[in-house]
Amino acid sequence: MPDIISREIQLISRPTGMPTPHNFTLAQTKLEPLQNGQVLVRNLYMSVDPYMRGRMNGGKSYVPPFELGKPMSGGAVGEVVQSHAPEFQPGDAVTSNYGWREYFIATPPELHPVSRDLQPLSVYLGALGMTGLTAWAGLYLVDVKAEDVIFISGAAGAVGNVAGQLAKIRGCEVIGSAGSLEKVKFLREECGFDVAFDYKTSPVIPVIEQLNLAALNGIDVYFDNVGGEMLEAALSALRVNGRIIACGGISGYNAEIPKPGPTNLFNITTKRLTMKGLIVGDWLGCRGEFEQVVGEYYRSGKLKNKETVVVGIDKAVSAFLGLFTGENIGKMIVKLD
């Protein structure tokens, strides 16, 4: 087989505040010949996700930081090109954590087989991928049940829209916040949210005022993807014994100085609230059950997979940066040409 030259995105400097294209470079690498027990994969789609911003910092966290001058990593779905392992054959579709590159060599334990019956294959990065699993796990984490009133921030994003759809399937009343009228329309008309509001209204209407109008009698659950003002509003609106799923805090990911926390945290005490942190890696053992259950929702049309697709690995950095300026509806996907 001729030499494979793969393009890849490397982090070359650690950003301060909002990353810029200058923190990254598009490099080329020649892959080594395939050895016994190895598989060569060509990526078809790769994922960009807000959590990756934290991996661009140095220091210890729940996931290791990206190494400077090395290819970054993240979710990807691809097809096997060549296999020296009996577990996989050329043409098999697989997911991996070898995103941000066009080709890679891996061993079978690093690959997760997926069915080509479900299309597009990029669904395995969205509704049936890690973001979908995050949404599904969050509802289980705090036992979301029928008739709960749930508020979801960042609701038009990859996790938020799936969480809302799954909550509707459970029989919940679902409220979402998003950053444009187009996204609000998406939540109401395509995802079935009962109420959705634009937190970027002009003139600005405080989030707490919009949330109080959306949930006159308060909320039972808050699915937090944003933090900041959204969390403070939810703490005010939550009823006694309410629950918070602490999934993300995108409003502060690029802050150069940590922002002060909500001023009303004492509501956790007075309302006897429960707040639980969510890391999807803790739920990988449930992936089979998730793919079976949520996969059937997708097949039957009960669950929609919304994507914003950017084409070309050379556009991957701009797609990632677009997550922080609200350029995506649903899952941001990079299709590798």
GROMACS .gro file of N, CA, C and O in nm, residues 239-313:
model
  300
  239ARG      N    1  -3.794   2.486   4.250
  239ARG     CA    2  -3.884   2.461   4.363
  239ARG      C    3  -3.811   2.381   4.472
  239ARG      O    4  -3.700   2.331   4.450
  240VAL      N    5  -3.875   2.366   4.585
  240VAL     CA    6  -3.818   2.287   4.695
  240VAL      C    7  -3.790   2.145   4.645
  240VAL      O    8  -3.870   2.085   4.573
  241ASN      N    9  -3.673   2.094   4.683
  241ASN     CA   10  -3.626   1.961   4.642
  241ASN      C   11  -3.596   1.952   4.492
  241ASN      O   12  -3.595   1.842   4.435
  242GLY      N   13  -3.570   2.066   4.429
  242GLY     CA   14  -3.532   2.065   4.289
  242GLY      C   15  -3.393   2.006   4.269
  242GLY      O   16  -3.316   1.986   4.363
  243ARG      N   17  -3.362   1.976   4.142
  243ARG     CA   18  -3.236   1.909   4.109
  243ARG      C   19  -3.166   1.984   3.997
  243ARG      O   20  -3.231   2.035   3.905
  244ILE      N   21  -3.034   1.987   4.004
  244ILE     CA   22  -2.952   2.052   3.902
  244ILE      C   23  -2.856   1.950   3.844
  244ILE      O   24  -2.785   1.880   3.918
  245ILE      N   25  -2.852   1.939   3.711
  245ILE     CA   26  -2.754   1.858   3.640
  245ILE      C   27  -2.643   1.953   3.595
  245ILE      O   28  -2.663   2.036   3.506
  246ALA      N   29  -2.528   1.945   3.658
  246ALA     CA   30  -2.417   2.036   3.627
  246ALA      C   31  -2.332   1.973   3.517
  246ALA      O   32  -2.238   1.899   3.542
  247CYS      N   33  -2.368   2.004   3.392
  247CYS     CA   34  -2.306   1.942   3.276
  247CYS      C   35  -2.195   2.027   3.216
  247CYS      O   36  -2.092   1.975   3.175
  248GLY      N   37  -2.215   2.159   3.208
  248GLY     CA   38  -2.117   2.246   3.145
  248GLY      C   39  -2.133   2.389   3.189
  248GLY      O   40  -2.233   2.426   3.252
  249GLY      N   41  -2.035   2.472   3.153
  249GLY     CA   42  -2.039   2.614   3.188
  249GLY      C   43  -1.975   2.697   3.081
  249GLY      O   44  -1.881   2.772   3.107
  250ILE      N   45  -2.028   2.687   2.959
  250ILE     CA   46  -1.962   2.748   2.843
  250ILE      C   47  -1.947   2.899   2.856
  250ILE      O   48  -1.857   2.958   2.798
  251SER      N   49  -2.031   2.963   2.938
  251SER     CA   50  -2.021   3.108   2.953
  251SER      C   51  -1.887   3.150   3.014
  251SER      O   52  -1.845   3.265   2.999
  252GLY      N   53  -1.819   3.058   3.082
  252GLY     CA   54  -1.693   3.094   3.147
  252GLY      C   55  -1.571   3.025   3.092
  252GLY      O   56  -1.461   3.044   3.145
  253TYR      N   57  -1.584   2.948   2.986
  253TYR     CA   58  -1.471   2.869   2.937
  253TYR      C   59  -1.355   2.955   2.888
  253TYR      O   60  -1.239   2.912   2.895
  254ASN      N   61  -1.383   3.073   2.837
  254ASN     CA   62  -1.277   3.158   2.784
  254ASN      C   63  -1.242   3.275   2.875
  254ASN      O   64  -1.169   3.365   2.835
  255ALA      N   65  -1.295   3.272   2.997
  255ALA     CA   66  -1.268   3.382   3.090
  255ALA      C   67  -1.122   3.379   3.134
  255ALA      O   68  -1.068   3.275   3.172
  256GLU      N   69  -1.056   3.493   3.125
  256GLU     CA   70  -0.916   3.501   3.168
  256GLU      C   71  -0.906   3.504   3.320
  256GLU      O   72  -0.808   3.456   3.378
  257ILE      N   73  -1.007   3.560   3.384
  257ILE     CA   74  -1.017   3.560   3.531
  257ILE      C   75  -1.148   3.492   3.566
  257ILE      O   76  -1.253   3.528   3.511
  258PRO      N   77  -1.147   3.392   3.654
  258PRO     CA   78  -1.272   3.322   3.688
  258PRO      C   79  -1.380   3.420   3.734
  258PRO      O   80  -1.354   3.512   3.811
  259LYS      N   81  -1.500   3.398   3.682
  259LYS     CA   82  -1.610   3.486   3.721
  259LYS      C   83  -1.664   3.446   3.858
  259LYS      O   84  -1.662   3.329   3.894
  260PRO      N   85  -1.713   3.544   3.935
  260PRO     CA   86  -1.775   3.510   4.064
  260PRO      C   87  -1.894   3.418   4.043
  260PRO      O   88  -1.961   3.421   3.941
  261GLY      N   89  -1.918   3.333   4.141
  261GLY     CA   90  -2.031   3.241   4.133
  261GLY      C   91  -2.163   3.313   4.155
  261GLY      O   92  -2.167   3.434   4.184
  262PRO      N   93  -2.275   3.240   4.142
  262PRO     CA   94  -2.406   3.300   4.165
  262PRO      C   95  -2.416   3.361   4.304
  262PRO      O   96  -2.357   3.310   4.401
  263THR      N   97  -2.491   3.470   4.315
  263THR     CA   98  -2.508   3.537   4.444
  263THR      C   99  -2.611   3.469   4.532
  263THR      O  100  -2.624   3.506   4.649
  264ASN      N  101  -2.684   3.372   4.476
  264ASN     CA  102  -2.795   3.312   4.551
  264ASN      C  103  -2.776   3.163   4.577
  264ASN      O  104  -2.871   3.086   4.579
  265LEU      N  105  -2.650   3.123   4.598
  265LEU     CA  106  -2.623   2.982   4.624
  265LEU      C  107  -2.692   2.930   4.750
  265LEU      O  108  -2.713   2.810   4.764
  266PHE      N  109  -2.727   3.019   4.841
  266PHE     CA  110  -2.792   2.974   4.965
  266PHE      C  111  -2.928   2.911   4.936
  266PHE      O  112  -2.983   2.841   5.021
  267ASN      N  113  -2.980   2.932   4.816
  267ASN     CA  114  -3.103   2.862   4.777
  267ASN      C  115  -3.086   2.711   4.781
  267ASN      O  116  -3.184   2.637   4.801
  268ILE      N  117  -2.963   2.663   4.762
  268ILE     CA  118  -2.939   2.519   4.771
  268ILE      C  119  -2.977   2.469   4.910
  268ILE      O  120  -3.034   2.360   4.926
  269THR      N  121  -2.949   2.549   5.011
  269THR     CA  122  -2.983   2.512   5.149
  269THR      C  123  -3.132   2.530   5.176
  269THR      O  124  -3.201   2.438   5.221
  270THR      N  125  -3.184   2.649   5.148
  270THR     CA  126  -3.322   2.678   5.187
  270THR      C  127  -3.424   2.594   5.109
  270THR      O  128  -3.530   2.560   5.163
  271LYS      N  129  -3.390   2.559   4.985
  271LYS     CA  130  -3.483   2.480   4.904
  271LYS      C  131  -3.448   2.331   4.903
  271LYS      O  132  -3.514   2.253   4.836
  272ARG      N  133  -3.343   2.294   4.976
  272ARG     CA  134  -3.299   2.154   4.984
  272ARG      C  135  -3.274   2.100   4.843
  272ARG      O  136  -3.323   1.993   4.805
  273LEU      N  137  -3.196   2.174   4.765
  273LEU     CA  138  -3.169   2.136   4.627
  273LEU      C  139  -3.058   2.031   4.620
  273LEU      O  140  -2.974   2.021   4.709
  274THR      N  141  -3.058   1.957   4.511
  274THR     CA  142  -2.952   1.860   4.481
  274THR      C  143  -2.883   1.904   4.353
  274THR      O  144  -2.949   1.929   4.252
  275MET      N  145  -2.750   1.912   4.357
  275MET     CA  146  -2.673   1.950   4.239
  275MET      C  147  -2.567   1.843   4.215
  275MET      O  148  -2.485   1.816   4.302
  276LYS      N  149  -2.572   1.780   4.097
  276LYS     CA  150  -2.481   1.671   4.067
  276LYS      C  151  -2.400   1.701   3.941
  276LYS      O  152  -2.456   1.742   3.840
  277GLY      N  153  -2.270   1.677   3.950
  277GLY     CA  154  -2.183   1.695   3.835
  277GLY      C  155  -2.192   1.577   3.740
  277GLY      O  156  -2.211   1.462   3.783
  278LEU      N  157  -2.177   1.606   3.611
  278LEU     CA  158  -2.192   1.504   3.508
  278LEU      C  159  -2.069   1.504   3.416
  278LEU      O  160  -2.040   1.605   3.351
  279ILE      N  161  -2.000   1.390   3.411
  279ILE     CA  162  -1.891   1.366   3.317
  279ILE      C  163  -1.930   1.242   3.238
  279ILE      O  164  -1.949   1.133   3.295
  280VAL      N  165  -1.940   1.255   3.107
  280VAL     CA  166  -1.993   1.145   3.025
  280VAL      C  167  -1.905   1.021   3.031
  280VAL      O  168  -1.954   0.908   3.017
  281GLY      N  169  -1.775   1.040   3.056
  281GLY     CA  170  -1.686   0.925   3.065
  281GLY      C  171  -1.725   0.825   3.172
  281GLY      O  172  -1.691   0.706   3.163
  282ASP      N  173  -1.798   0.872   3.274
  282ASP     CA  174  -1.844   0.781   3.379
  282ASP      C  175  -1.954   0.688   3.331
  282ASP      O  176  -1.989   0.592   3.401
  283TRP      N  177  -2.011   0.716   3.215
  283TRP     CA  178  -2.128   0.643   3.167
  283TRP      C  179  -2.100   0.556   3.046
  283TRP      O  180  -2.192   0.503   2.984
  284LEU      N  181  -1.973   0.539   3.012
  284LEU     CA  182  -1.941   0.460   2.892
  284LEU      C  183  -1.986   0.315   2.904
  284LEU      O  184  -2.013   0.249   2.804
  285GLY      N  185  -1.995   0.264   3.026
  285GLY     CA  186  -2.043   0.129   3.046
  285GLY      C  187  -2.189   0.110   3.009
  285GLY      O  188  -2.235  -0.003   2.992
  286CYS      N  189  -2.261   0.221   2.996
  286CYS     CA  190  -2.404   0.216   2.959
  286CYS      C  191  -2.425   0.243   2.810
  286CYS      O  192  -2.540   0.256   2.767
  287ARG      N  193  -2.316   0.251   2.733
  287ARG     CA  194  -2.329   0.292   2.594
  287ARG      C  195  -2.415   0.195   2.513
  287ARG      O  196  -2.492   0.236   2.427
  288GLY      N  197  -2.404   0.066   2.540
  288GLY     CA  198  -2.485  -0.031   2.467
  288GLY      C  199  -2.633  -0.010   2.488
  288GLY      O  200  -2.712  -0.010   2.392
  289GLU      N  201  -2.673   0.011   2.614
  289GLU     CA  202  -2.815   0.037   2.645
  289GLU      C  203  -2.860   0.166   2.580
  289GLU      O  204  -2.969   0.175   2.522
  290PHE      N  205  -2.776   0.270   2.590
  290PHE     CA  206  -2.808   0.399   2.530
  290PHE      C  207  -2.829   0.386   2.379
  290PHE      O  208  -2.928   0.436   2.324
  291GLU      N  209  -2.736   0.319   2.311
  291GLU     CA  210  -2.747   0.307   2.165
  291GLU      C  211  -2.872   0.228   2.125
  291GLU      O  212  -2.934   0.258   2.023
  292GLN      N  213  -2.909   0.130   2.206
  292GLN     CA  214  -3.029   0.052   2.175
  292GLN      C  215  -3.155   0.136   2.193
  292GLN      O  216  -3.240   0.143   2.104
  293VAL      N  217  -3.167   0.200   2.308
  293VAL     CA  218  -3.289   0.275   2.341
  293VAL      C  219  -3.301   0.400   2.254
  293VAL      O  220  -3.403   0.423   2.188
  294VAL      N  221  -3.198   0.482   2.255
  294VAL     CA  222  -3.203   0.609   2.183
  294VAL      C  223  -3.195   0.586   2.032
  294VAL      O  224  -3.254   0.661   1.954
  295GLY      N  225  -3.124   0.480   1.993
  295GLY     CA  226  -3.121   0.445   1.851
  295GLY      C  227  -3.259   0.414   1.797
  295GLY      O  228  -3.293   0.451   1.684
  296GLU      N  229  -3.342   0.349   1.879
  296GLU     CA  230  -3.479   0.320   1.835
  296GLU      C  231  -3.563   0.448   1.827
  296GLU      O  232  -3.644   0.462   1.736
  297TYR      N  233  -3.540   0.542   1.918
  297TYR     CA  234  -3.609   0.671   1.907
  297TYR      C  235  -3.573   0.739   1.775
  297TYR      O  236  -3.659   0.798   1.708
  298TYR      N  237  -3.445   0.730   1.738
  298TYR     CA  238  -3.400   0.793   1.613
  298TYR      C  239  -3.460   0.723   1.492
  298TYR      O  240  -3.508   0.788   1.398
  299ARG      N  241  -3.458   0.592   1.494
  299ARG     CA  242  -3.514   0.516   1.381
  299ARG      C  243  -3.663   0.545   1.361
  299ARG      O  244  -3.711   0.554   1.248
  300SER      N  245  -3.735   0.560   1.471
  300SER     CA  246  -3.880   0.580   1.464
  300SER      C  247  -3.920   0.725   1.437
  300SER      O  248  -4.037   0.753   1.416
  301GLY      N  249  -3.821   0.816   1.439
  301GLY     CA  250  -3.850   0.957   1.415
  301GLY      C  251  -3.886   1.035   1.539
  301GLY      O  252  -3.917   1.155   1.531
  302LYS      N  253  -3.885   0.970   1.656
  302LYS     CA  254  -3.916   1.041   1.781
  302LYS      C  255  -3.806   1.138   1.821
  302LYS      O  256  -3.831   1.236   1.892
  303LEU      N  257  -3.682   1.109   1.777
  303LEU     CA  258  -3.568   1.192   1.812
  303LEU      C  259  -3.502   1.241   1.684
  303LEU      O  260  -3.471   1.163   1.594
  304LYS      N  261  -3.479   1.372   1.676
  304LYS     CA  262  -3.415   1.431   1.560
  304LYS      C  263  -3.269   1.461   1.590
  304LYS      O  264  -3.234   1.496   1.703
  305ASN      N  265  -3.185   1.447   1.489
  305ASN     CA  266  -3.042   1.477   1.501
  305ASN      C  267  -3.013   1.601   1.417
  305ASN      O  268  -3.013   1.595   1.295
  306LYS      N  269  -2.990   1.712   1.484
  306LYS     CA  270  -2.965   1.838   1.414
  306LYS      C  271  -2.815   1.865   1.408
  306LYS      O  272  -2.745   1.853   1.509
  307GLU      N  273  -2.766   1.902   1.289
  307GLU     CA  274  -2.624   1.926   1.270
  307GLU      C  275  -2.598   2.059   1.200
  307GLU      O  276  -2.678   2.103   1.116
  308THR      N  277  -2.485   2.119   1.234
  308THR     CA  278  -2.426   2.226   1.154
  308THR      C  279  -2.296   2.169   1.098
  308THR      O  280  -2.207   2.132   1.174
  309VAL      N  281  -2.288   2.155   0.966
  309VAL     CA  282  -2.176   2.084   0.904
  309VAL      C  283  -2.082   2.182   0.833
  309VAL      O  284  -2.126   2.265   0.753
  310VAL      N  285  -1.954   2.170   0.864
  310VAL     CA  286  -1.847   2.246   0.799
  310VAL      C  287  -1.760   2.145   0.726
  310VAL      O  288  -1.732   2.037   0.778
  311VAL      N  289  -1.718   2.178   0.605
  311VAL     CA  290  -1.646   2.081   0.521
  311VAL      C  291  -1.497   2.114   0.514
  311VAL      O  292  -1.459   2.227   0.482
  312GLY      N  293  -1.414   2.013   0.545
  312GLY     CA  294  -1.270   2.026   0.528
  312GLY      C  295  -1.196   2.039   0.660
  312GLY      O  296  -1.236   2.119   0.747
  313ILE      N  297  -1.088   1.963   0.677
  313ILE     CA  298  -1.011   1.972   0.801
  313ILE      C  299  -0.951   2.110   0.818
  313ILE      O  300  -0.927   2.156   0.930
   0.00000   0.00000   0.00000
